[in-house]
């Protein structure tokens, strides 16, 4: 979305929270209009290590708090608009017909390799996560630690944010398919990883990025077998490619949405999209899931 | 001797860097045939590590430690090879880097290490390498292969920029280009006019072998 709006290589997407706030808010609004119940802040790479490498490390507090504010403003505006059109009231408070929309703080991986493979210590990893979310404590509904490719980093992140905040925490790992199943690049098996995160006190667990919705339905079975916690799945919309100079993802929204219904059947509790899932994808998912759930309920009664 | 070669293989396969260096040093001390030890000892270890990766038995840490051990053994053996008038690193020069605007270098570094472990001379330009830097390195170093990594959809277009730049400067035919990184694919590599795409570090070695043979 940001690339389509002109984000250039070498520019951290999070910087736009400061420099192009209305555009970031518009994107949030587009997802809410498409039917999203939860939106994620534009703070995925808002860690000290990443922002410093782009030369904006000193802006970390502002970048992340603004990211939260923009998402919350979009939610409020959406809710007010919804109430106005249904009841004429301009109150933004949720009602029975206007359920609450939530804001999740997105926290991506640090990109720092831990000892013995890399140079960083466990404490340095924990500090990264705390510094990133510190300025947003108490202002968000959910902390979503995502795209984590090292279970150890996921566990450290969970421990770190839990030590400073009461907000529920979701940890979503990134798995690759290999001949023996689904593993992180560091070799953590999917089912075992989910079990460990559950044991470590995560409130929601999940998988996102890299794999497509087709593979995600296969992986979801393995995730469901290994936890009683709510599970969040956010696959990619196929693989990115370039057509006529613009980024496009190969998959169609209809196909993606159909896989989300498969995920629902497996017992996945929350569905979303990662790379390439524009508001059109979310709209398709929202409509189809609602229709499917109501027909499911009707046939059960 | 067979037992010694097996130790060399094991040191690399298990990623025991210290042991690999120790064995390389004793190869020289004992006056063993260096090329034989490389080919039938250490190299076997790195090949088997690659095979285990492909089977899904080895992951990034195991492969990285194996490649590091291999590299360390080769560094230790290098002077002896040169003295003997043989340079084991004659398989070709490769330059590698993550493109401009992209700070990710875990995957790129592993590819560089694996290529070096498999006998190539590798110059790792690091991450966030400008298009001009790739161009000037091709001009001055005259590598056989340029490898470019990109982890972001915002930066993968940089791979195309560099290829276009090489073409514009009339250098495209002097060097092969291999691309990789999470968002890239075989069809992306074809679209931008690269010579190949590698999904991971082991495949990068296979592709380099094929392109430079």
Short mmCIF file of N, CA and C in Angstrom, two decimals, chain B residues 4 7-8 11 16-30 32 42 69 72-73 76-77:
data_model
loop_
_atom_site.label_atom_id
_atom_site.label_comp_id
_atom_site.label_asym_id
_atom_site.label_seq_id
_atom_site.Cartn_x
_atom_site.Cartn_y
_atom_site.Cartn_z
N UNK B 4 41.66 -39.92 8.76
CA UNK B 4 41.93 -38.49 8.84
C UNK B 4 40.95 -37.70 7.98
N UNK B 7 37.69 -37.42 9.66
CA UNK B 7 37.69 -36.39 10.70
C UNK B 7 37.47 -35.00 10.10
N UNK B 8 38.13 -34.76 8.95
CA UNK B 8 37.99 -33.45 8.28
C UNK B 8 36.53 -33.23 7.87
N UNK B 11 34.37 -32.56 10.97
CA UNK B 11 34.57 -31.23 11.58
C UNK B 11 33.71 -30.20 10.86
N UNK B 16 32.34 -27.65 13.58
CA UNK B 16 33.33 -27.46 14.63
C UNK B 16 34.53 -26.73 14.04
N UNK B 17 34.50 -25.41 14.15
CA UNK B 17 35.49 -24.55 13.50
C UNK B 17 36.90 -24.82 14.02
N UNK B 18 37.03 -24.90 15.34
CA UNK B 18 38.34 -25.10 15.96
C UNK B 18 38.99 -26.39 15.47
N UNK B 19 38.18 -27.43 15.48
CA UNK B 19 38.65 -28.75 15.05
C UNK B 19 39.06 -28.71 13.57
N UNK B 20 38.30 -28.01 12.76
CA UNK B 20 38.59 -27.91 11.33
C UNK B 20 39.95 -27.24 11.11
N UNK B 21 40.20 -26.17 11.86
CA UNK B 21 41.46 -25.45 11.73
C UNK B 21 42.62 -26.33 12.19
N UNK B 22 42.38 -27.05 13.28
CA UNK B 22 43.39 -27.96 13.83
C UNK B 22 43.76 -29.04 12.80
N UNK B 23 42.75 -29.60 12.16
CA UNK B 23 42.98 -30.63 11.15
C UNK B 23 43.68 -30.07 9.92
N UNK B 24 43.32 -28.84 9.55
CA UNK B 24 43.96 -28.20 8.40
C UNK B 24 45.45 -27.99 8.71
N UNK B 25 45.73 -27.55 9.94
CA UNK B 25 47.13 -27.32 10.33
C UNK B 25 47.91 -28.62 10.32
N UNK B 26 47.28 -29.69 10.81
CA UNK B 26 48.04 -30.95 10.84
C UNK B 26 48.17 -31.57 9.46
N UNK B 27 47.32 -31.17 8.53
CA UNK B 27 47.48 -31.59 7.13
C UNK B 27 48.84 -31.11 6.63
N UNK B 28 49.11 -29.84 6.94
CA UNK B 28 50.37 -29.24 6.50
C UNK B 28 51.55 -29.85 7.26
N UNK B 29 51.40 -29.94 8.61
CA UNK B 29 52.47 -30.49 9.45
C UNK B 29 52.87 -31.89 9.00
N UNK B 30 51.88 -32.70 8.66
CA UNK B 30 52.16 -34.08 8.29
C UNK B 30 52.52 -34.26 6.82
N UNK B 32 50.59 -34.02 4.25
CA UNK B 32 49.57 -34.70 3.45
C UNK B 32 49.30 -33.93 2.17
N UNK B 42 37.39 -32.09 3.78
CA UNK B 42 36.58 -30.90 4.11
C UNK B 42 35.41 -30.67 3.15
N UNK B 69 33.26 -23.21 9.30
CA UNK B 69 34.33 -24.17 9.56
C UNK B 69 35.10 -24.46 8.29
N UNK B 72 37.27 -21.52 7.42
CA UNK B 72 38.43 -21.43 8.32
C UNK B 72 39.50 -22.46 7.92
N UNK B 73 39.04 -23.66 7.57
CA UNK B 73 40.00 -24.70 7.15
C UNK B 73 40.71 -24.27 5.86
N UNK B 76 43.36 -21.69 6.45
CA UNK B 76 44.56 -22.29 7.02
C UNK B 76 45.39 -22.99 5.93
N UNK B 77 44.70 -23.60 4.99
CA UNK B 77 45.40 -24.35 3.94
C UNK B 77 45.92 -23.47 2.80
#
